[in-house]
mmCIF file of C-alpha atoms in Angstrom:
data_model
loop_
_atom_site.group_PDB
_atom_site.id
_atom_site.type_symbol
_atom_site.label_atom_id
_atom_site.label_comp_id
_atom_site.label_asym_id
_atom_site.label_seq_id
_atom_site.Cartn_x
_atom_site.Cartn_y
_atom_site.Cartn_z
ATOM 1 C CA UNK A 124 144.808 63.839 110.290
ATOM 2 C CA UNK A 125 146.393 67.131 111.280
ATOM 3 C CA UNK A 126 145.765 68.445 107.613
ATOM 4 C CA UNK A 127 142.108 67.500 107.592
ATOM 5 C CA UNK A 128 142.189 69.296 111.197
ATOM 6 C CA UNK A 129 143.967 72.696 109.522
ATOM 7 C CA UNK A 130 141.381 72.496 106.431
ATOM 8 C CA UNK A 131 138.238 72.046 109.062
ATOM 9 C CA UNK A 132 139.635 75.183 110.855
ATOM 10 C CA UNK A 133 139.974 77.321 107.613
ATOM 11 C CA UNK A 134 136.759 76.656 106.575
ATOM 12 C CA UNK A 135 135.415 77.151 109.818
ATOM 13 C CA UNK A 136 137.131 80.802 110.219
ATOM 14 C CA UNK A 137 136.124 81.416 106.288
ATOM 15 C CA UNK A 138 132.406 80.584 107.259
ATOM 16 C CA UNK A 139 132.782 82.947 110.494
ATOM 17 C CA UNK A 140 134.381 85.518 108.775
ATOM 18 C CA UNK A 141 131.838 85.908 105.631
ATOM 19 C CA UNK A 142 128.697 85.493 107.735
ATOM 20 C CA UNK A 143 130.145 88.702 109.797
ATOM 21 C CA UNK A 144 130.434 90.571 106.470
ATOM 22 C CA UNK A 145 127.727 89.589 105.637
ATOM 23 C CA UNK A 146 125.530 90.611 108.982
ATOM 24 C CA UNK A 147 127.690 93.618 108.829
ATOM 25 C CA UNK A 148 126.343 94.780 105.864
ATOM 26 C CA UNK A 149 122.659 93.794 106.289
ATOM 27 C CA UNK A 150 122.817 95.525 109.957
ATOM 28 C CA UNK A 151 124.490 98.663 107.816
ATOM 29 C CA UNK A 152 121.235 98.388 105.584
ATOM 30 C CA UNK A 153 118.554 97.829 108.315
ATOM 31 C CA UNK A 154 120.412 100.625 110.244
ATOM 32 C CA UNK A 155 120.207 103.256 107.448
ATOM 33 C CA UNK A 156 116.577 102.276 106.370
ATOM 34 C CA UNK A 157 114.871 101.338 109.295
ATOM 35 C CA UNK A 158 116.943 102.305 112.535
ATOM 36 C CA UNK A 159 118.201 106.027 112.145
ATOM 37 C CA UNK A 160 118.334 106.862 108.273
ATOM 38 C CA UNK A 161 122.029 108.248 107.878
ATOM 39 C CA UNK A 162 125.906 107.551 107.372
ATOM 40 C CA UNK A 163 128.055 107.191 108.728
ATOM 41 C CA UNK A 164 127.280 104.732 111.486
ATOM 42 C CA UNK A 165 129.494 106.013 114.571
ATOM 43 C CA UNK A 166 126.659 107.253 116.536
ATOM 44 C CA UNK A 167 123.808 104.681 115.441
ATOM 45 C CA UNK A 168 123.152 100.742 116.417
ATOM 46 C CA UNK A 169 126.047 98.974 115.229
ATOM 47 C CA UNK A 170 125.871 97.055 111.787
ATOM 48 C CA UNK A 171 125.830 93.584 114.469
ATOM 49 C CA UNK A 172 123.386 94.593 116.932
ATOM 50 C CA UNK A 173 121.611 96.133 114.247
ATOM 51 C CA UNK A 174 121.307 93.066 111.933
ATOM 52 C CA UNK A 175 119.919 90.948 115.342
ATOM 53 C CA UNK A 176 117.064 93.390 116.541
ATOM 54 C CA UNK A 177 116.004 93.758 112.672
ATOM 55 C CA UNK A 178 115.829 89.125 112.731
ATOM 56 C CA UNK A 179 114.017 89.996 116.081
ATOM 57 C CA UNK A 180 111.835 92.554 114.242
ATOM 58 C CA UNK A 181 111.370 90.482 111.133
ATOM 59 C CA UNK A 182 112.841 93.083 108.792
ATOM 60 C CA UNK A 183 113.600 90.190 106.334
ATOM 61 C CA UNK A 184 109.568 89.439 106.197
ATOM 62 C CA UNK A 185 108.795 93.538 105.279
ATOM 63 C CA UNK A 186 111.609 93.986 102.823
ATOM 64 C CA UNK A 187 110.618 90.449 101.225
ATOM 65 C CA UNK A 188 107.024 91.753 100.838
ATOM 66 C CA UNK A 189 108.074 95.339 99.584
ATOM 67 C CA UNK A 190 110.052 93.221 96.408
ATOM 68 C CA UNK A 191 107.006 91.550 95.660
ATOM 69 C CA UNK A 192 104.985 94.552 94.986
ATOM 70 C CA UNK A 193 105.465 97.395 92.776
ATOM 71 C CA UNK A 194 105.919 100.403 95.477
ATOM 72 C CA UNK A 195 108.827 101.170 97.264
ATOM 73 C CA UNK A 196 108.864 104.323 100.610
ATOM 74 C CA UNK A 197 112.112 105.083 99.208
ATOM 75 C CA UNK A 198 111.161 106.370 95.495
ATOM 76 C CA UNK A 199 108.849 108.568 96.704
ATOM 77 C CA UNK A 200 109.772 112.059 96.335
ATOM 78 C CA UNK A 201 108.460 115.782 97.824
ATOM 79 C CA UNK A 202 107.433 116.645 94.168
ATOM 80 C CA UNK A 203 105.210 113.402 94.179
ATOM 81 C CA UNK A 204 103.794 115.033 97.300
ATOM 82 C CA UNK A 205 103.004 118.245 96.090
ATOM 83 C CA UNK A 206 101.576 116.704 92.636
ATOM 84 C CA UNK A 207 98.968 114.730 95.148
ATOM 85 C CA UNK A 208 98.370 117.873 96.966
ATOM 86 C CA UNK A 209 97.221 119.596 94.202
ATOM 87 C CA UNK A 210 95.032 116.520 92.839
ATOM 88 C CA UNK A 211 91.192 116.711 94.586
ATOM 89 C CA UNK A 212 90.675 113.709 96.908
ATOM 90 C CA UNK A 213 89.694 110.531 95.014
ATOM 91 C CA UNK A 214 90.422 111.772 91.720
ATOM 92 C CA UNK A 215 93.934 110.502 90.044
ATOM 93 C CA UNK A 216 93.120 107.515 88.418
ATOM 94 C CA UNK A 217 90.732 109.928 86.380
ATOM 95 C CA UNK A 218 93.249 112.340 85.807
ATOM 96 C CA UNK A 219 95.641 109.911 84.761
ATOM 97 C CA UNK A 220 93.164 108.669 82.210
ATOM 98 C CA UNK A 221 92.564 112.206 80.283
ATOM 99 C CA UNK A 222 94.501 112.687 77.045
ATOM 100 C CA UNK A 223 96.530 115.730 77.154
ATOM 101 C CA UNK A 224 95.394 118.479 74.796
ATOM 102 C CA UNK A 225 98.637 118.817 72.651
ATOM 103 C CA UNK A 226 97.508 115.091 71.914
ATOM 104 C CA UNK A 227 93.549 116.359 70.825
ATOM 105 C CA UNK A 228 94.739 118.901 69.337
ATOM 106 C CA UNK A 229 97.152 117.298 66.893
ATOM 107 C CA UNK A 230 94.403 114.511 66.484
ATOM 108 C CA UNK A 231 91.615 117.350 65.340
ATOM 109 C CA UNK A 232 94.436 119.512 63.640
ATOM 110 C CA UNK A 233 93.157 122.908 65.682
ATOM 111 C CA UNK A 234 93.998 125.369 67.728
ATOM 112 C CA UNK A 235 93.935 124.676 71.289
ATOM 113 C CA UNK A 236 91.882 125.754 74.111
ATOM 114 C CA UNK A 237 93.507 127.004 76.935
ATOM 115 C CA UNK A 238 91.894 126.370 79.885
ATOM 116 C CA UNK A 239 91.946 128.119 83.084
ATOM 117 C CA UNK A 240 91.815 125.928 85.875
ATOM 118 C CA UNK A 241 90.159 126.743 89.385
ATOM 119 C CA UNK A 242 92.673 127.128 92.981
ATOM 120 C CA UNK A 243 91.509 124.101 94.735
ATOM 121 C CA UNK A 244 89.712 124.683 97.454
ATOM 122 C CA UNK A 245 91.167 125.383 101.126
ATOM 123 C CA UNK A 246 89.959 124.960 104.378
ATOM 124 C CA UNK A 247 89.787 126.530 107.371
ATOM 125 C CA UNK A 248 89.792 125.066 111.291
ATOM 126 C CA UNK A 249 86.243 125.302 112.830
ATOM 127 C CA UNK A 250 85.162 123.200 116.142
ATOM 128 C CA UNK A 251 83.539 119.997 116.553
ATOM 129 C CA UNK A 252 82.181 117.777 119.176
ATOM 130 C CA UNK A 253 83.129 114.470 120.194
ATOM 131 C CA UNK A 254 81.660 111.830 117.177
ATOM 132 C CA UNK A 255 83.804 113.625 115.093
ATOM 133 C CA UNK A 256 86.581 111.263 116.072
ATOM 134 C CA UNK A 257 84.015 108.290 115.024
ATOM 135 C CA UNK A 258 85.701 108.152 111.745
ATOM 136 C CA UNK A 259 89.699 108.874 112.974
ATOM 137 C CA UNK A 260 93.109 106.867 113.285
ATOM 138 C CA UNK A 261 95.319 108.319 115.558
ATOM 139 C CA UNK A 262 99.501 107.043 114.839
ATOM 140 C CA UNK A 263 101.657 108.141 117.713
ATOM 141 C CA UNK A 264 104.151 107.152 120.289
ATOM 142 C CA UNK A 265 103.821 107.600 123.810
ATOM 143 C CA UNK A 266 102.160 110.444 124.273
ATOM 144 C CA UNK A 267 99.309 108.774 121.912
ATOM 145 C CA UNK A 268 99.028 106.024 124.291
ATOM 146 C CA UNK A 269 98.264 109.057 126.664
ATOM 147 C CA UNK A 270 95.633 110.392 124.459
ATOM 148 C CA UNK A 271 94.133 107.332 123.745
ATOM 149 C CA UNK A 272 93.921 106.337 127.592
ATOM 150 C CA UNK A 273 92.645 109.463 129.333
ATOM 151 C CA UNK A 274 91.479 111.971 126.449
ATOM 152 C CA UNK A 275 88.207 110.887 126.548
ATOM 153 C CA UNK A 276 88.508 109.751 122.923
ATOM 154 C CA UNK A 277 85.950 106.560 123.118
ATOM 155 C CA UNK A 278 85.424 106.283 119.274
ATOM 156 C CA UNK A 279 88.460 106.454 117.317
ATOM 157 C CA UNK A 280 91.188 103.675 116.079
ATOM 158 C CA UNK A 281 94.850 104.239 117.889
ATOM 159 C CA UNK A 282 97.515 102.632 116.328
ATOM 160 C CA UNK A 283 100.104 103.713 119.055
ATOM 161 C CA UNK A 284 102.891 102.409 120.564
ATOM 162 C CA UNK A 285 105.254 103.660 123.527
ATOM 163 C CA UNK A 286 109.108 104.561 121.693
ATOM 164 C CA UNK A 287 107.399 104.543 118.171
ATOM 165 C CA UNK A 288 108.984 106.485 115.588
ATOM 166 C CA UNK A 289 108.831 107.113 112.773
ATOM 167 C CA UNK A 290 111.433 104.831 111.439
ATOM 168 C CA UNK A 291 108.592 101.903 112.396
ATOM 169 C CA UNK A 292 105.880 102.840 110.220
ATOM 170 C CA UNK A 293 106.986 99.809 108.245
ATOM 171 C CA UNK A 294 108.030 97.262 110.760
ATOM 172 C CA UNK A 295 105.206 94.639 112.583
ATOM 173 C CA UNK A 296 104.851 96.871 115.768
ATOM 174 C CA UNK A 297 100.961 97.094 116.550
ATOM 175 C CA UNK A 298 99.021 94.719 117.358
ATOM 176 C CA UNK A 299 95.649 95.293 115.296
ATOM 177 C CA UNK A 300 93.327 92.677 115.548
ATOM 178 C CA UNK A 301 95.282 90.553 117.175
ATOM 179 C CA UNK A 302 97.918 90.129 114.645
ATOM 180 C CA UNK A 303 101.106 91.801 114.463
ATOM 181 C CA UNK A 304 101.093 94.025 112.057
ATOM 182 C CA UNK A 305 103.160 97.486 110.533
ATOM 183 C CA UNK A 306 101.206 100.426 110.455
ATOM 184 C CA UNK A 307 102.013 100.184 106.391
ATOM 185 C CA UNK A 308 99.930 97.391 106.526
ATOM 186 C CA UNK A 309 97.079 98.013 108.448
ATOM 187 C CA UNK A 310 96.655 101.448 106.357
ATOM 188 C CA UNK A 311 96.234 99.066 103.180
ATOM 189 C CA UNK A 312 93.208 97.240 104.590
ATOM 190 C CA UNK A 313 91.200 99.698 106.381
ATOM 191 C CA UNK A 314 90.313 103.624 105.518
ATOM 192 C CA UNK A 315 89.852 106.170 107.636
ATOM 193 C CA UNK A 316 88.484 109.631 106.824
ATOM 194 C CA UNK A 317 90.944 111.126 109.027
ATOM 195 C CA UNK A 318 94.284 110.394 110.306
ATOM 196 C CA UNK A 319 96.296 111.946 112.606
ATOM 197 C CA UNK A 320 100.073 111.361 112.601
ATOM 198 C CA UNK A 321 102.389 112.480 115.845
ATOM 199 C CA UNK A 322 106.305 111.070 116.376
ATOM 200 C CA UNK A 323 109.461 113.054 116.979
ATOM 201 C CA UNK A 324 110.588 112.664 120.639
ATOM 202 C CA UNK A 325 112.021 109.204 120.082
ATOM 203 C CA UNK A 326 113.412 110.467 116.844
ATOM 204 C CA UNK A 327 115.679 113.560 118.853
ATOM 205 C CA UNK A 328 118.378 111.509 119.306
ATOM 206 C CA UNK A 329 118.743 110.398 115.987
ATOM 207 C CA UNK A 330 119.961 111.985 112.664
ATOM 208 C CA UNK A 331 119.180 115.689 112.255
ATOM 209 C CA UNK A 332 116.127 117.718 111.846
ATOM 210 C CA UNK A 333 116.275 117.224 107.804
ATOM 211 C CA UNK A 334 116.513 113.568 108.135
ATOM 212 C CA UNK A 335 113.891 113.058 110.339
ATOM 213 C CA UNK A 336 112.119 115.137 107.638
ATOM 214 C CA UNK A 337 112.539 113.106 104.796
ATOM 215 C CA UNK A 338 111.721 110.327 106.428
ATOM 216 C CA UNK A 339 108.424 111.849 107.933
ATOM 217 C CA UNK A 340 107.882 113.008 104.634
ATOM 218 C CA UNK A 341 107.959 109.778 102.825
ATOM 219 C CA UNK A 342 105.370 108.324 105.061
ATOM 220 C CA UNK A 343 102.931 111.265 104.853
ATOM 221 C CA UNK A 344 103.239 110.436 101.112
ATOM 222 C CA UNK A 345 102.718 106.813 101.857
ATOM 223 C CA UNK A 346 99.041 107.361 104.099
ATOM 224 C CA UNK A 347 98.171 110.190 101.291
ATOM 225 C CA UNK A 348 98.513 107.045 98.776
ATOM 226 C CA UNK A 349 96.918 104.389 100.879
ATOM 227 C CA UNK A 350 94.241 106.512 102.277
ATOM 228 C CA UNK A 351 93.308 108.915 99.284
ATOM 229 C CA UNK A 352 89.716 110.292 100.748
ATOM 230 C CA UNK A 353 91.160 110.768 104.138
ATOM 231 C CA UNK A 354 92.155 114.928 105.925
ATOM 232 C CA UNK A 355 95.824 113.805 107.228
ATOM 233 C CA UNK A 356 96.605 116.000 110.160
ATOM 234 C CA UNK A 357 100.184 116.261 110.946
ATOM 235 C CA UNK A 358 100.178 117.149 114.837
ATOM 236 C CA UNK A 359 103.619 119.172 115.625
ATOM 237 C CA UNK A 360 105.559 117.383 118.475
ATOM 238 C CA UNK A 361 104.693 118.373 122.054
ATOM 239 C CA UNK A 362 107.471 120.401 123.906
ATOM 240 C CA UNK A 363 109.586 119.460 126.836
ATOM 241 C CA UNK A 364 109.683 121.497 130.326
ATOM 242 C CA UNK A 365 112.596 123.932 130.173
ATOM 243 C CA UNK A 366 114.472 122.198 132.883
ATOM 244 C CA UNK A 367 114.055 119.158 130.384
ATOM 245 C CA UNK A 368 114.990 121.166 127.317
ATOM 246 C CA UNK A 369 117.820 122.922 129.301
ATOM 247 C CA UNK A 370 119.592 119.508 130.997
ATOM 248 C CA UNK A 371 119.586 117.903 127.246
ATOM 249 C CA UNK A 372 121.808 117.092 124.812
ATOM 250 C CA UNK A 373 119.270 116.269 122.286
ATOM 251 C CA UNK A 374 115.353 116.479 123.758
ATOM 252 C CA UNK A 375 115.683 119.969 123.577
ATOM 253 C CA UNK A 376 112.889 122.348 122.575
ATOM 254 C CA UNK A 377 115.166 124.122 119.939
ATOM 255 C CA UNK A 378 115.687 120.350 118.486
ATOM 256 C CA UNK A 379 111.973 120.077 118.521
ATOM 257 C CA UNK A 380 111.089 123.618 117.263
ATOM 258 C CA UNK A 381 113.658 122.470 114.397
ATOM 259 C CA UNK A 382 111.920 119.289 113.120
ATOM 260 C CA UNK A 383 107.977 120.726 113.815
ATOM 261 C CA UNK A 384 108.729 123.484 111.474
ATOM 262 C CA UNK A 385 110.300 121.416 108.209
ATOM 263 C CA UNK A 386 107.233 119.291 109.160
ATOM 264 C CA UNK A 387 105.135 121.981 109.387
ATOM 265 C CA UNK A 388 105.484 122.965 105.543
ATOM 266 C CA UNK A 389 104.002 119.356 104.359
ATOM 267 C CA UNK A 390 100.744 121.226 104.789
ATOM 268 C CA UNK A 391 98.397 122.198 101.966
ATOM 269 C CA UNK A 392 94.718 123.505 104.142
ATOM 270 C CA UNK A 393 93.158 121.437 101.424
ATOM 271 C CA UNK A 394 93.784 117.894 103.048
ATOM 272 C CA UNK A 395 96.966 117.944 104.448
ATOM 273 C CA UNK A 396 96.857 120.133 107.913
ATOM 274 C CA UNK A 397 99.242 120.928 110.458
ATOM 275 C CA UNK A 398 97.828 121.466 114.470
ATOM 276 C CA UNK A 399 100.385 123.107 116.985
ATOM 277 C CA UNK A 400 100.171 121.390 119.932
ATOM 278 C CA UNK A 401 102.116 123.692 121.783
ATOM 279 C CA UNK A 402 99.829 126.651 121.200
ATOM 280 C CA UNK A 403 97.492 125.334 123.607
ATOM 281 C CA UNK A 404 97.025 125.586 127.141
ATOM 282 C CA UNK A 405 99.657 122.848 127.654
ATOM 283 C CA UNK A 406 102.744 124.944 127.190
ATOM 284 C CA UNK A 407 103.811 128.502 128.054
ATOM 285 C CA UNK A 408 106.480 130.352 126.873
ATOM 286 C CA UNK A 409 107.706 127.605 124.655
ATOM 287 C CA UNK A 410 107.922 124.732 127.278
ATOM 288 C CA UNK A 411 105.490 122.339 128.620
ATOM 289 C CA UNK A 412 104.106 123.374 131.521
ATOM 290 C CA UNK A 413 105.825 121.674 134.574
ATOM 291 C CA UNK A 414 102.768 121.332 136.789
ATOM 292 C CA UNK A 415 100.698 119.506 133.867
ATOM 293 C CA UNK A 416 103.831 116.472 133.533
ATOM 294 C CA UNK A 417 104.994 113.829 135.929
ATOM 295 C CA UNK A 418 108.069 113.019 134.062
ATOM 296 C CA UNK A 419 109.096 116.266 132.602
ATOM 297 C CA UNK A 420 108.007 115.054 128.940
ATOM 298 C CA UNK A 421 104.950 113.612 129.061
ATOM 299 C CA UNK A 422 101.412 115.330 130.260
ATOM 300 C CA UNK A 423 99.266 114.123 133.545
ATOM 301 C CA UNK A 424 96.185 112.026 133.464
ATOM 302 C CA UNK A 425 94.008 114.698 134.574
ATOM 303 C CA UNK A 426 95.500 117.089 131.532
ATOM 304 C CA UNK A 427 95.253 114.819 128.381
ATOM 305 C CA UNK A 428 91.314 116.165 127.587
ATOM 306 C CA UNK A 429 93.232 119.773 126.866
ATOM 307 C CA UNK A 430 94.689 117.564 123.884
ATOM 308 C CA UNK A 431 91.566 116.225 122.752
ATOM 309 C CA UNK A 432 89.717 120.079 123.356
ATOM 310 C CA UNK A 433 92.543 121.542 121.506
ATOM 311 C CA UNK A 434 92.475 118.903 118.610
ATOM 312 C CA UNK A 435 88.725 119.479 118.229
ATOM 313 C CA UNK A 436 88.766 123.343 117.749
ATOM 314 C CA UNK A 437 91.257 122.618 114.800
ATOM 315 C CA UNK A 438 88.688 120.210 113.081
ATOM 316 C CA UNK A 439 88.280 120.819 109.260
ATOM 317 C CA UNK A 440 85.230 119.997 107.541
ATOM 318 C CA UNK A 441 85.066 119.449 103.766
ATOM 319 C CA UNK A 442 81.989 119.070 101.308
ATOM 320 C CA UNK A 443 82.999 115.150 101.118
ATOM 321 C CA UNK A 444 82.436 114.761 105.167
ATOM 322 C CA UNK A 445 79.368 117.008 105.837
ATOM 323 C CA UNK A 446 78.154 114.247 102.768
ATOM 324 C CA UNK A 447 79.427 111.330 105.103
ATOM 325 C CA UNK A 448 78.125 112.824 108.464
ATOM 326 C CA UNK A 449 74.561 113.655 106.625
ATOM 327 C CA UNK A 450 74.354 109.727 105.867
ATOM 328 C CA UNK A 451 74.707 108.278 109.185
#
């Protein structure tokens, strides 16, 4: 009896022990991919806690549906960006469907033509009035909550949550319809002609500045794929007060400053823009204004509609949307 005891408790501290390793190493995972994107782990979730708020999240669901298909955040590279940049809206497949013309040329045994293709087109910001948001998404944390509760934005889709970051943009955190859903997901079954995209506060804490950046990268390659006709406008994170920035170990401005500017360059003027909120009327000498926040990070009721004023003299119009506003 006192053997079969012994070999009960063995296999019972065998069983305890491997299912630690393993939610060790699944926490490590979720951690690096999901939570705060870097090794080592001594200042992140650790690998335990980790590996129960990703069950809670339903990680297991969103990695088991990224195996099943044939795209992965992860392989996606700033070269892939810049090669979509460069493509005009809409057109890839058709690109990817011309024969080059070292392969024509060797068919037809001449010479061959050299042609000289035209810069793609830039734009420039011009204003707009209020249905101009008819056709927008807005992604954000907190402060996009803000926005979409006191802007006086009546028209457009938010997909906001308060502590959203960017390490979300894959997990079931908005409720769309009412399901549950990633903003990955909901991207895939609806377009939008124009997206706006603003995290980073959450994110201060976290990593550093060129982490956050390849992260925020990835996704802005991820909408540019799932969204192909749609202007992408990458809004730089809003500013703290100085008393904020000054009494912080990370939510500083300089941290801020750091992570808008890598963003910054993800920017093309042909239909990837960037829009500075802290060149408006919300901020002064590289703070937010104290008088416009109640908290010291996030803006007043009454102040939100300089957002949406701000956002609407920094409205692009292309050929392809004059076409779509002509139709309605």
């Amino acid at each position: 009896m006192k053997e079969i005891n012994n070999r009960n408790y063995y296999i019972l501290l065998i069983l305890i022990v491997t299912s630690t390793l393993l939610f060790s190493i699944l926490g490590c995972y979720w951690n690096l991919r999901y939570y705060h994107g870097e090794i080592p782990y001594t200042t992140s979730t650790p690998p335990l806690a980790a590996a129960m708020r990703g069950l809670h999240d339903k990680l297991y669901m969103t990695d088991l549906f990224s195996f099943h298909s044939d795209y992965a955040v992860d392989n996606l590279s700033v070269q892939q960006l810049a090669t979509l940049s460069e493509q005009p809206m809409g057109a890839l497949s058709e690109t990817a469907q011309q024969p080059s013309a070292g392969v024509l040329s060797a068919l037809f045994a001449t010479e061959p033509t050299v042609t000289l293709q035209a810069e793609p087109e830039t734009y420039d910001f011009t204003t707009a009035t209020d249905d101009y948001f008819a056709d927008a998404c807005f992604i954000g944390d907190s402060r996009t909550v803000g926005i979409s509760q006191y802007a006086g934005i009546e028209n457009a889709t938010f997909l906001c949550k308060t502590s959203l970051s960017i390490y979300d943009y894959e997990k079931p955190k908005i409720t769309y319809e009412d399901t549950k859903m990633s903003i990955h997901d909901i991207l895939s079954e609806k377009q939008f002609a124009k997206i706006y995209l603003m995290v980073g506060i959450n994110e201060c804490g976290t990593g550093t500045p060129e982490s956050f950046y390849e992260r925020y990268r990835d996704v802005v390659v991820d909408i540019r794929r799932l969204q192909p006709d749609a202007l992408i406008f990458i809004q730089g994170n809003l500013f703290v007060t100085q008393q904020k920035s000054d009494d912080g170990d990370s939510i500083t401005n300089e941290n801020i400053a750091a992570r808008n500017d890598l963003i910054a360059t993800l920017a093309n003027q042909r239909d990837i823009f960037y829009i500075d909120i802290n060149e408006s009327s919300l901020c002064d000498n590289g703070a937010l204004v104290s008088d416009y926040t109640w908290d010291q990070v996030h803006v007043k009721a009454q102040y939100y509609p300089i957002w949406k004023d701000f956002l609407l003299h920094h409205a692009i119009y292309t050929d392809k949307t004059l076409t779509a506003n002509n139709t309605k």
